[in-house]
Coordinates of C-alpha atoms in Angstrom, one line a residue:
Chain A
M1 CA -27.0 229.4 24.8
A2 CA -30.6 230.4 25.3
E3 CA -30.7 232.2 22.0
A4 CA -29.2 229.3 20.1
D5 CA -31.6 227.0 21.7
G6 CA -34.6 229.3 21.1
S7 CA -34.1 229.1 17.4
S8 CA -33.9 225.4 17.3
R9 CA -36.5 224.5 20.0
P10 CA -39.8 226.3 19.7
F11 CA -40.9 225.4 23.2
A12 CA -37.8 226.6 24.9
G13 CA -39.7 228.9 27.2
L14 CA -41.4 225.9 28.9
S15 CA -38.1 224.2 29.9
D16 CA -37.9 225.8 33.3
V17 CA -41.4 224.7 34.4
S18 CA -41.0 222.5 37.5
I19 CA -43.4 219.9 38.7
S20 CA -44.4 220.0 42.3
E21 CA -43.8 216.9 44.4
D22 CA -47.3 216.0 45.2
I23 CA -48.4 215.5 41.6
P24 CA -47.5 211.9 40.7
V25 CA -46.0 211.4 37.4
E26 CA -46.4 207.9 36.2
G27 CA -46.3 206.0 33.0
D28 CA -44.0 203.7 31.0
I29 CA -42.5 205.4 28.1
S30 CA -40.2 202.6 27.1
M31 CA -42.8 199.8 27.3
P32 CA -43.2 197.9 24.0
P33 CA -46.7 198.3 22.4
A34 CA -47.6 194.7 22.9
G35 CA -47.5 195.1 26.7
P36 CA -51.1 195.9 27.6
S37 CA -52.6 193.1 25.4
A38 CA -50.3 190.4 27.0
Q39 CA -51.3 191.6 30.4
D40 CA -55.0 191.2 29.6
D41 CA -54.5 187.6 28.6
G42 CA -52.6 186.9 31.9
F43 CA -55.4 188.4 33.9
S44 CA -58.1 186.5 32.2
T45 CA -56.7 183.0 32.9
L46 CA -55.6 184.0 36.4
D47 CA -59.1 185.0 37.4
E48 CA -61.0 182.0 36.2
P49 CA -61.8 179.2 38.6
V50 CA -59.4 176.3 39.0
R51 CA -62.0 173.9 37.7
D52 CA -62.1 175.7 34.4
T53 CA -58.3 175.5 34.0
V54 CA -58.2 171.8 34.9
L55 CA -61.0 170.9 32.6
R56 CA -59.5 172.8 29.8
D57 CA -56.2 171.0 30.2
L58 CA -57.9 167.7 30.5
R59 CA -59.8 168.3 27.4
A60 CA -56.6 169.1 25.5
V61 CA -55.1 165.9 26.8
G62 CA -58.1 163.9 25.8
N63 CA -58.1 165.4 22.4
K64 CA -54.5 164.2 21.9
F65 CA -55.5 160.7 23.1
V66 CA -58.0 160.7 20.3
H67 CA -55.3 161.7 17.8
V68 CA -53.1 158.8 18.9
L69 CA -56.0 156.4 18.6
Y70 CA -56.5 157.4 15.0
P71 CA -53.1 158.4 13.8
K72 CA -53.8 160.5 10.8
Q73 CA -51.3 163.0 9.5
S74 CA -52.4 165.8 11.9
K75 CA -50.2 168.3 13.5
A76 CA -52.2 168.7 16.7
L77 CA -49.8 166.7 18.8
L78 CA -46.9 168.6 17.6
R79 CA -48.4 172.1 17.6
D80 CA -49.4 172.3 21.2
W81 CA -47.4 169.7 23.0
D82 CA -47.8 169.0 26.7
L83 CA -46.3 166.5 29.0
W84 CA -49.4 165.8 31.2
G85 CA -50.6 162.9 29.1
P86 CA -47.2 161.1 29.0
L87 CA -46.9 161.5 32.8
L88 CA -50.4 160.1 33.3
L89 CA -49.7 157.2 31.1
C90 CA -46.3 156.5 32.5
V91 CA -47.5 156.5 36.1
T92 CA -50.5 154.3 35.2
L93 CA -48.3 151.8 33.4
A94 CA -45.8 151.7 36.2
L95 CA -48.5 151.2 38.8
L96 CA -50.1 148.4 36.9
L97 CA -46.7 146.7 36.3
Q98 CA -45.9 147.1 40.0
G99 CA -48.4 144.6 41.2
G100 CA -46.4 141.5 40.2
S101 CA -44.4 139.6 42.8
A102 CA -44.6 142.1 45.7
D103 CA -42.9 139.4 47.8
S104 CA -39.7 140.8 49.3
K105 CA -37.7 137.6 48.6
E106 CA -38.4 137.5 44.9
D107 CA -37.6 140.6 42.9
G108 CA -38.7 139.3 39.6
G109 CA -41.1 142.0 38.5
P110 CA -40.1 145.5 37.4
Q111 CA -40.2 148.1 40.1
F112 CA -42.0 151.4 39.7
A113 CA -38.8 153.3 39.4
E114 CA -37.5 150.9 36.7
V115 CA -40.5 151.4 34.4
F116 CA -40.5 155.2 35.0
V117 CA -36.8 155.5 34.3
V118 CA -37.0 153.2 31.2
I119 CA -39.8 155.2 29.7
W120 CA -38.3 158.7 30.3
F121 CA -34.7 157.9 29.6
G122 CA -35.7 155.9 26.6
S123 CA -37.7 158.8 25.3
V124 CA -34.8 161.2 25.9
I125 CA -32.4 159.0 24.1
I126 CA -34.7 158.6 21.1
T127 CA -35.2 162.3 21.0
L128 CA -31.5 163.0 21.1
N129 CA -30.9 160.5 18.4
S130 CA -33.5 162.0 16.1
K131 CA -32.1 165.4 16.7
L132 CA -28.5 164.3 16.0
L133 CA -29.7 162.6 12.8
G134 CA -30.9 166.0 11.6
G135 CA -34.5 166.1 12.7
T136 CA -36.5 169.3 12.7
I137 CA -38.7 168.5 15.7
S138 CA -38.0 170.1 19.0
F139 CA -37.0 168.2 22.2
F140 CA -40.3 168.5 24.0
Q141 CA -42.4 167.9 21.0
S142 CA -40.7 164.6 20.5
L143 CA -41.0 163.6 24.2
C144 CA -44.7 164.5 23.9
V145 CA -45.3 162.3 20.9
L146 CA -43.4 159.3 22.3
G147 CA -45.2 159.6 25.6
Y148 CA -48.7 159.8 24.1
C149 CA -48.0 156.8 21.9
I150 CA -47.5 154.6 24.9
M151 CA -51.3 154.7 25.3
P152 CA -52.0 151.5 23.2
L153 CA -49.6 149.6 25.4
T154 CA -51.2 150.9 28.5
V155 CA -54.6 149.7 27.2
A156 CA -52.9 146.3 26.4
M157 CA -51.7 146.2 30.0
V158 CA -55.2 146.7 31.4
V159 CA -56.5 143.9 29.1
C160 CA -53.6 141.6 30.1
R161 CA -54.4 142.1 33.8
V162 CA -58.1 141.3 33.1
V163 CA -57.1 138.2 31.2
L164 CA -54.7 137.1 33.9
L165 CA -57.6 137.2 36.4
G166 CA -59.0 134.2 34.6
G167 CA -55.8 132.2 35.0
S168 CA -52.3 132.0 33.4
G169 CA -52.3 129.0 31.1
P170 CA -51.2 128.8 27.5
A171 CA -54.5 130.1 26.3
S172 CA -54.2 133.3 28.2
F173 CA -50.6 133.6 27.1
A174 CA -51.7 133.3 23.5
V175 CA -54.3 136.0 24.0
R176 CA -51.9 138.3 25.8
L177 CA -49.3 137.8 23.1
V178 CA -51.7 138.8 20.4
V179 CA -53.0 141.8 22.3
V180 CA -49.5 143.0 23.1
C181 CA -48.2 142.5 19.6
A182 CA -51.1 144.4 18.1
S183 CA -50.7 147.3 20.5
F184 CA -46.9 147.4 20.1
G185 CA -47.4 147.6 16.3
W186 CA -50.0 150.3 16.8
S187 CA -47.7 152.4 19.1
T188 CA -44.8 152.1 16.7
F189 CA -47.0 153.0 13.7
A190 CA -48.6 156.0 15.5
S191 CA -45.3 157.5 16.7
T192 CA -43.6 157.1 13.3
A193 CA -46.6 158.8 11.7
F194 CA -45.7 161.9 13.8
L195 CA -41.9 161.6 14.0
A196 CA -40.8 160.4 10.6
D197 CA -42.1 163.5 8.9
S198 CA -39.5 165.6 10.6
Q199 CA -36.6 163.7 9.2
P200 CA -34.9 163.8 5.9
P201 CA -36.6 161.1 3.7
N202 CA -33.7 158.7 3.3
R203 CA -33.1 158.4 7.1
K204 CA -36.5 157.4 8.3
A205 CA -35.3 153.9 9.0
L206 CA -32.6 155.1 11.3
V207 CA -35.1 156.9 13.5
V208 CA -37.8 154.2 13.4
Y209 CA -35.5 151.5 14.7
P210 CA -34.9 152.9 18.2
V211 CA -38.6 153.7 18.5
F212 CA -39.3 150.0 17.6
L213 CA -36.8 148.8 20.2
F214 CA -38.2 151.1 22.9
Y215 CA -41.8 149.9 22.4
F216 CA -40.5 146.4 22.1
V217 CA -38.9 146.5 25.5
I218 CA -42.1 148.0 27.1
G219 CA -44.2 145.4 25.3
W220 CA -41.9 142.7 26.6
M221 CA -42.2 144.0 30.2
I222 CA -46.0 143.9 29.8
L223 CA -46.1 140.4 28.3
T224 CA -43.8 138.8 30.9
F225 CA -45.7 140.3 33.7
S226 CA -47.2 137.8 36.1
P227 CA -49.1 138.7 39.2
S228 CA -48.1 137.2 42.6
Q229 CA -50.2 134.3 43.8
Chain B
M1 CA 1.2 204.7 30.1
L2 CA 0.4 205.3 26.5
T3 CA -1.8 202.3 26.3
S4 CA -3.8 203.3 29.3
L5 CA -4.4 206.7 27.8
N6 CA -5.6 205.1 24.7
S7 CA -8.0 202.9 26.5
H8 CA -9.5 205.9 28.3
E9 CA -10.0 207.6 24.9
L10 CA -11.8 204.5 23.8
H11 CA -14.0 204.8 26.8
D12 CA -14.8 208.4 26.1
Q13 CA -15.8 207.8 22.5
T14 CA -18.4 205.2 23.2
R15 CA -19.5 205.7 26.8
P16 CA -19.7 208.9 28.8
R17 CA -18.0 208.8 32.2
P18 CA -20.2 208.0 35.1
D19 CA -19.4 211.1 37.2
L20 CA -20.9 213.4 34.6
D21 CA -24.3 211.8 34.9
Q22 CA -25.2 213.1 38.3
T23 CA -25.4 216.6 36.8
Q24 CA -26.8 215.7 33.5
T25 CA -30.4 214.6 33.2
R26 CA -30.3 213.5 29.7
P27 CA -28.6 210.5 28.3
R28 CA -26.1 211.3 25.6
P29 CA -26.6 209.8 22.2
R30 CA -24.7 206.6 21.8
I31 CA -22.6 205.3 19.0
M32 CA -23.0 201.6 18.6
S33 CA -20.0 200.4 16.7
G34 CA -19.9 196.8 15.7
G35 CA -16.3 196.3 16.8
T36 CA -16.8 196.9 20.5
K37 CA -18.2 194.5 22.9
H38 CA -20.3 197.0 24.9
T39 CA -23.9 196.0 24.8
T40 CA -25.4 198.4 27.3
T41 CA -27.6 201.5 26.9
E42 CA -26.9 202.9 30.4
P43 CA -25.0 206.1 30.8
W44 CA -23.6 204.6 34.0
G45 CA -22.2 201.6 32.3
G46 CA -24.7 198.9 33.2
F47 CA -23.8 195.3 34.0
D48 CA -21.2 194.9 31.4
D49 CA -19.9 191.4 31.6
N50 CA -17.0 191.8 29.3
P51 CA -14.9 194.7 30.5
V52 CA -11.8 195.5 28.6
Q53 CA -9.5 193.9 31.1
G54 CA -11.1 190.5 30.6
S55 CA -11.7 189.5 34.2
G56 CA -14.9 187.8 35.0
S57 CA -16.6 184.6 36.0
A58 CA -15.3 181.2 35.0
V59 CA -17.8 180.7 32.2
I60 CA -16.7 183.8 30.5
D61 CA -13.1 183.2 31.0
M62 CA -13.4 180.0 29.1
E63 CA -14.6 181.8 26.1
N64 CA -11.8 184.3 26.2
M65 CA -9.2 181.6 26.2
D66 CA -7.2 181.4 23.0
D67 CA -7.6 177.7 22.5
T68 CA -11.3 177.3 22.7
S69 CA -12.1 173.7 22.8
G70 CA -12.0 173.3 19.1
S71 CA -15.6 173.5 18.2
S72 CA -16.5 176.4 16.1
F73 CA -20.1 176.0 16.9
E74 CA -19.7 177.8 20.2
D75 CA -18.1 180.8 18.6
M76 CA -20.6 181.0 15.9
G77 CA -23.5 180.8 18.4
E78 CA -21.9 183.4 20.6
M79 CA -21.3 185.8 17.7
H80 CA -24.8 185.3 16.4
Q81 CA -26.2 186.0 19.8
R82 CA -24.2 189.1 20.3
M83 CA -25.2 190.5 17.0
K84 CA -28.8 189.8 17.7
E85 CA -28.5 191.5 21.1
E86 CA -26.7 194.5 19.7
E87 CA -29.5 194.9 17.2
E88 CA -32.2 194.7 19.8
V89 CA -30.3 197.0 22.1
S90 CA -29.7 199.6 19.5
A91 CA -33.3 199.5 18.4
E92 CA -34.3 200.0 22.0
A93 CA -31.8 202.8 22.4
E94 CA -33.3 204.6 19.5
A95 CA -36.8 204.2 20.7
T96 CA -36.0 205.5 24.2
E97 CA -33.8 208.2 22.7
E98 CA -36.7 209.8 20.8
E99 CA -39.1 209.6 23.7
T100 CA -37.0 210.5 26.6
G101 CA -34.9 213.1 24.9
D102 CA -36.7 216.2 26.2
D103 CA -38.8 214.6 28.9
G104 CA -35.8 214.0 31.2
E105 CA -35.8 217.6 32.2
F106 CA -39.5 217.9 32.1
L107 CA -40.2 215.2 34.6
G108 CA -37.8 216.3 37.2
M109 CA -36.1 214.1 39.8
K110 CA -39.0 211.7 40.5
G111 CA -39.3 210.8 36.9
I112 CA -35.6 210.0 36.6
K113 CA -35.7 207.7 39.7
G114 CA -38.6 205.6 38.4
Q115 CA -37.0 205.3 35.0
L116 CA -33.7 204.5 36.5
G117 CA -35.1 201.8 38.6
R118 CA -36.9 200.2 35.7
Q119 CA -33.8 200.3 33.5
V120 CA -31.7 198.8 36.3
A121 CA -34.1 195.9 36.6
D122 CA -34.2 195.5 32.8
E123 CA -30.4 195.4 32.7
V124 CA -30.2 192.8 35.4
W125 CA -32.6 190.7 33.6
Q126 CA -30.8 191.0 30.3
A127 CA -27.4 190.3 31.9
G128 CA -28.8 187.2 33.7
K129 CA -30.4 185.9 30.5
R130 CA -27.2 186.4 28.6
Q131 CA -25.2 184.5 31.2
A132 CA -27.6 181.6 31.3
S133 CA -27.8 181.2 27.5
K134 CA -24.1 181.4 27.2
A135 CA -23.6 178.7 29.8
F136 CA -26.3 176.6 28.1
N137 CA -24.7 177.0 24.7
L138 CA -21.4 176.1 26.0
Y139 CA -22.2 172.9 28.0
A140 CA -25.4 171.5 26.5
N141 CA -24.3 171.7 23.0
I142 CA -25.1 168.3 21.3
D143 CA -23.8 169.6 18.0
I144 CA -20.4 168.3 19.1
L145 CA -21.7 164.8 18.5
R146 CA -23.6 165.6 15.3
P147 CA -20.8 164.5 12.8
Y148 CA -20.7 161.0 14.3
F149 CA -24.3 160.4 13.6
D150 CA -24.2 161.4 9.9
V151 CA -24.9 158.0 8.3
E152 CA -27.3 156.5 5.8
P153 CA -29.2 153.2 6.4
V154 CA -27.3 151.6 3.6
Q155 CA -24.0 152.4 5.2
V156 CA -25.1 151.0 8.5
R157 CA -26.3 147.8 6.9
S158 CA -23.1 147.3 4.9
R159 CA -21.0 148.0 8.0
L160 CA -23.0 145.4 10.0
I161 CA -22.2 142.8 7.4
E162 CA -18.6 143.9 7.1
S163 CA -18.1 143.4 10.8
M164 CA -18.3 139.6 10.2
I165 CA -15.9 139.5 7.3
P166 CA -12.2 139.5 8.3
V167 CA -10.0 141.5 5.9
R168 CA -7.2 139.7 4.1
T169 CA -4.6 142.4 3.9
I170 CA -2.8 143.6 7.0
N171 CA 0.0 145.5 5.3
F172 CA -1.6 148.9 5.3
P173 CA -3.9 150.4 7.9
Q174 CA -7.5 149.3 7.4
K175 CA -10.2 151.9 7.3
V176 CA -12.4 152.1 10.4
A177 CA -15.6 154.0 10.2
G178 CA -15.9 156.6 12.9
E179 CA -19.6 156.7 13.7
L180 CA -21.5 156.1 16.8
Y181 CA -25.0 155.4 15.6
G182 CA -24.5 151.8 14.7
P183 CA -22.6 150.9 17.9
M184 CA -25.2 152.6 20.1
M185 CA -28.1 150.8 18.5
L186 CA -26.3 147.5 18.8
V187 CA -25.6 148.1 22.5
F188 CA -29.3 148.8 23.1
T189 CA -30.3 145.8 21.1
L190 CA -28.0 143.7 23.2
V191 CA -29.6 145.2 26.3
A192 CA -33.0 144.1 25.0
I193 CA -31.8 140.6 24.2
L194 CA -30.1 140.3 27.5
L195 CA -33.3 141.3 29.2
H196 CA -35.2 138.6 27.4
G197 CA -32.6 136.1 28.5
M198 CA -32.7 137.2 32.1
K199 CA -36.4 136.9 32.1
T200 CA -36.6 133.5 30.6
S201 CA -33.9 132.2 32.9
E202 CA -35.8 133.7 35.8
T203 CA -32.7 135.3 37.2
I204 CA -33.2 136.9 40.5
I205 CA -31.3 140.1 41.2
R206 CA -30.9 140.8 44.9
E207 CA -29.6 144.3 45.0
G208 CA -30.5 146.1 41.9
T209 CA -32.9 145.8 39.0
L210 CA -33.0 143.6 35.9
M211 CA -32.9 146.6 33.6
G212 CA -30.1 148.3 35.5
T213 CA -28.0 145.2 35.4
A214 CA -28.6 144.7 31.7
I215 CA -27.8 148.2 30.8
G216 CA -24.8 148.3 33.1
T217 CA -23.3 145.1 31.7
C218 CA -23.7 146.1 28.1
F219 CA -22.6 149.7 28.3
G220 CA -19.9 148.8 30.8
Y221 CA -18.5 146.3 28.4
W222 CA -18.7 148.7 25.4
L223 CA -17.2 151.7 27.1
G224 CA -14.8 149.9 29.4
V225 CA -13.3 147.5 26.9
S226 CA -13.0 150.3 24.3
S227 CA -11.1 152.5 26.8
F228 CA -8.9 149.6 27.8
V229 CA -8.1 148.8 24.1
Y230 CA -7.4 152.4 23.5
F231 CA -5.1 152.5 26.5
L232 CA -3.3 149.4 25.2
A233 CA -3.0 151.0 21.8
Y234 CA -1.5 154.0 23.4
L235 CA 1.1 151.8 25.2
V236 CA 2.0 149.7 22.1
N237 CA 1.9 152.7 19.8
S238 CA -1.0 151.6 17.7
Q239 CA -2.6 153.9 15.1
I240 CA -6.1 154.0 16.4
T241 CA -8.2 156.7 18.0
M242 CA -10.8 156.3 20.8
L243 CA -13.7 156.9 18.4
Q244 CA -12.4 154.1 16.2
T245 CA -12.1 151.6 19.1
L246 CA -15.6 152.5 20.2
S247 CA -16.9 152.0 16.7
L248 CA -15.0 148.8 16.1
L249 CA -16.0 147.2 19.4
G250 CA -19.6 148.4 18.9
Y251 CA -19.9 146.7 15.6
G252 CA -18.2 143.6 17.0
L253 CA -21.3 143.3 19.3
F254 CA -23.3 142.4 16.2
G255 CA -22.0 138.8 16.4
H256 CA -22.9 138.7 20.1
C257 CA -26.4 139.9 19.4
V258 CA -27.0 137.2 16.7
V259 CA -25.6 134.4 18.8
L260 CA -27.5 135.3 22.0
F261 CA -30.7 135.9 20.1
I262 CA -30.5 132.3 18.8
T263 CA -29.3 130.5 21.9
Y264 CA -31.5 132.2 24.4
N265 CA -34.4 130.6 22.6
I266 CA -32.9 127.3 21.4
H267 CA -31.1 125.8 24.3
F268 CA -28.7 123.3 22.8
H269 CA -25.2 123.4 24.1
F270 CA -23.4 122.2 21.0
L271 CA -25.3 124.8 19.0
F272 CA -24.0 127.4 21.3
Y273 CA -20.4 126.2 21.2
G274 CA -20.5 126.0 17.5
L275 CA -22.0 129.5 17.1
W276 CA -19.6 130.8 19.7
L277 CA -16.6 129.6 17.7
L278 CA -18.0 130.5 14.3
V279 CA -19.7 133.8 14.7
G280 CA -17.7 135.0 17.7
G281 CA -14.6 134.0 16.0
L282 CA -15.4 135.8 12.8
S283 CA -16.1 139.1 14.5
T284 CA -13.0 138.7 16.6
L285 CA -10.9 138.0 13.6
R286 CA -12.2 141.1 11.9
M287 CA -11.3 143.3 14.8
V288 CA -8.0 141.6 15.3
A289 CA -7.1 142.0 11.6
V290 CA -7.9 145.8 11.8
L291 CA -5.7 146.1 14.9
L292 CA -2.9 144.1 13.3
S293 CA -2.9 146.3 10.3
R294 CA -2.4 149.3 12.5
T295 CA 0.3 148.0 14.8
V296 CA 4.0 147.3 14.2
G297 CA 6.1 144.7 16.0
Q298 CA 5.4 141.2 17.1
T299 CA 5.0 141.7 20.8
P300 CA 2.8 144.7 20.6
R301 CA 0.5 142.9 18.1
L302 CA 0.3 139.9 20.4
V303 CA -0.5 142.0 23.4
I304 CA -3.3 144.1 21.9
C305 CA -4.9 141.4 19.7
G306 CA -4.6 138.8 22.4
S307 CA -6.3 140.8 25.0
L308 CA -9.1 142.0 22.7
A309 CA -9.8 138.5 21.4
A310 CA -9.8 137.1 25.0
L311 CA -12.2 139.8 26.3
H312 CA -14.5 139.5 23.3
M313 CA -14.9 135.7 23.4
L314 CA -15.1 135.5 27.1
F315 CA -17.8 138.2 27.2
L316 CA -20.0 136.1 24.9
L317 CA -19.4 133.0 27.1
Y318 CA -20.3 135.0 30.2
L319 CA -23.5 136.3 28.7
H320 CA -24.6 132.9 27.7
F321 CA -23.9 131.1 30.9
A322 CA -24.7 133.7 33.5
Y323 CA -28.3 133.9 32.2
H324 CA -28.8 130.4 31.1
K325 CA -32.2 128.7 31.2
L326 CA -32.1 125.2 32.3
V327 CA -34.1 123.0 30.0
E328 CA -36.3 120.7 32.0
G329 CA -35.7 117.7 29.7
I330 CA -32.0 117.5 30.4
L331 CA -32.7 117.7 34.1
D332 CA -35.1 114.8 33.9
T333 CA -32.6 112.6 32.1
L334 CA -30.0 113.3 34.7
E335 CA -32.0 111.9 37.6
G336 CA -30.1 108.7 37.5
V337 CA -26.7 110.2 36.9
N338 CA -24.5 111.0 39.9
A339 CA -24.3 114.7 39.3
P340 CA -25.3 117.5 41.6
P341 CA -28.5 119.1 40.6
I342 CA -28.4 122.8 39.7
Q343 CA -30.1 124.7 42.4
R344 CA -31.8 128.0 41.6
V345 CA -30.3 130.4 44.0
A346 CA -30.3 134.2 44.2
R347 CA -27.4 135.3 42.1
D348 CA -25.0 137.6 43.9
V349 CA -21.8 136.8 42.0
P350 CA -22.0 134.6 38.9
D351 CA -19.7 131.6 39.2
L352 CA -18.6 131.3 35.7
A353 CA -16.3 128.3 36.0
A354 CA -18.8 126.2 38.0
A355 CA -21.6 127.0 35.6
A356 CA -19.5 126.0 32.6
A357 CA -18.4 122.8 34.3
N358 CA -21.9 121.9 35.3
A359 CA -23.1 122.5 31.8
T360 CA -20.4 120.4 30.3
V361 CA -21.1 117.6 32.8
R362 CA -24.8 117.7 32.0
T363 CA -24.3 117.4 28.3
L364 CA -21.8 114.6 28.7
G365 CA -24.3 112.9 30.9
A366 CA -27.1 113.4 28.4
L367 CA -24.8 111.9 25.7
L368 CA -24.0 108.9 27.8
Q369 CA -27.6 108.3 28.6
S370 CA -28.6 108.5 25.0
R371 CA -26.1 105.8 24.1

């Protein structure tokens, strides 16, 4: 066997060299070549101070807010989606809507949980609907877009609360109606600018209608909000 | 006996027996044939989750059943995944083969132990990932619902209009569209309109929330009455499927939406009664005609159509009166009439009969007063 091996393996004489126990043999032979570079990235963001990480995320969220305010045909919201912005907006809106009728006997205003559940389950249902209709957008991208487009309605809520400080007569109702309608239209337009592109062209109306209904319900909750006396 | 020998042969061709590996320090070259289900690179067999005998966890057993639940999407996804994995694994096997071919002997025992540990960990990870993605593909597959949402806006619009037009011929079974997009959107629209009605009537819900009650009422009606009609259809041997009852009843809610949208804003009882009879009646007639065309026999027809008509019309009546806003003007004119004033109380259980009677008394009172 040695002769046969010797002809085919030129280093056959080295095969019976043994390694002593105290020389460590290390190394990863089967590691893919991209390993070291990925590890470098991980180390670099792990070592930075927490403030840098938080600021970087906040800047990304703020950048997306700007994209919602001026809904051009940009892909920034879709490309790097995140759910921090929607969470922030949802919690803010639910807290602002919470203040009405905190009296325990009257349960007329929406609870925090109600608003939260409406926003998130509504977004999930719209996303499922758009996926079932043949959309190319992914689940979390769609949640991200719908959540960020609640921003005009949150701004409207703040304005409504300010207006309600001055009284709740028909004049304030008219002002609030105008503000809420404008922001509802803005939200719907902004979200369709992002969502409708991912649908086949003849089915855009089928996707836009649930979005319209969703923002209509939220706008309705904002409009009918009345603080406790 | 012969079959067990054959299976052993099969094992030997594709996978060396485990007891040999304690003496050998070099993995044997592997033949990855497409027909087998072995997806491991390990000489010792690895965590193979599909052994030849077919025993395993529940998720995998479901796949191995002969009558898989009917959807071919799961099988396609599964095959695709397996082919991808086999490619990856064979590529890995070739890569490791070239590099560890001669080094196995060179490194001695310590090298083997380190490598073995890493490969064990890798195998565990791969097996776990495979299990999780299989479970996910099996249970969270929304592709099952995809064919029911395959509609165009023009179709939805025409079906909405058709839901108000009763068909004339009941001699042959009428076609019922089997889609779920229109009914779902109509249910959500009804929820929104109901919410509006509850707000304007200043309904106070004690245990629960406004939104929860609205969603529960509408979805409960749609799903519950559809199931009930399907059950009756099963009893009277009517030719209609569950999907078709869901679709039929869903489109029947279009009439409800229209009536409630108008009457929650314009509070005039005669208007409501007229619209109730006209619009509600038309949509009920449409559904009844479809059911009549699919049922044979007088009594079965009476049973199923009667119950559907009653439930449909009564639901509209309930929705209107349970969340009804009292117009201040009518209350003012009734100050002289000897009728009990309607008190706004927290609503635990809606008293339908009392509410209807009160409303009728009030309108009669208003009529008498105006004369």
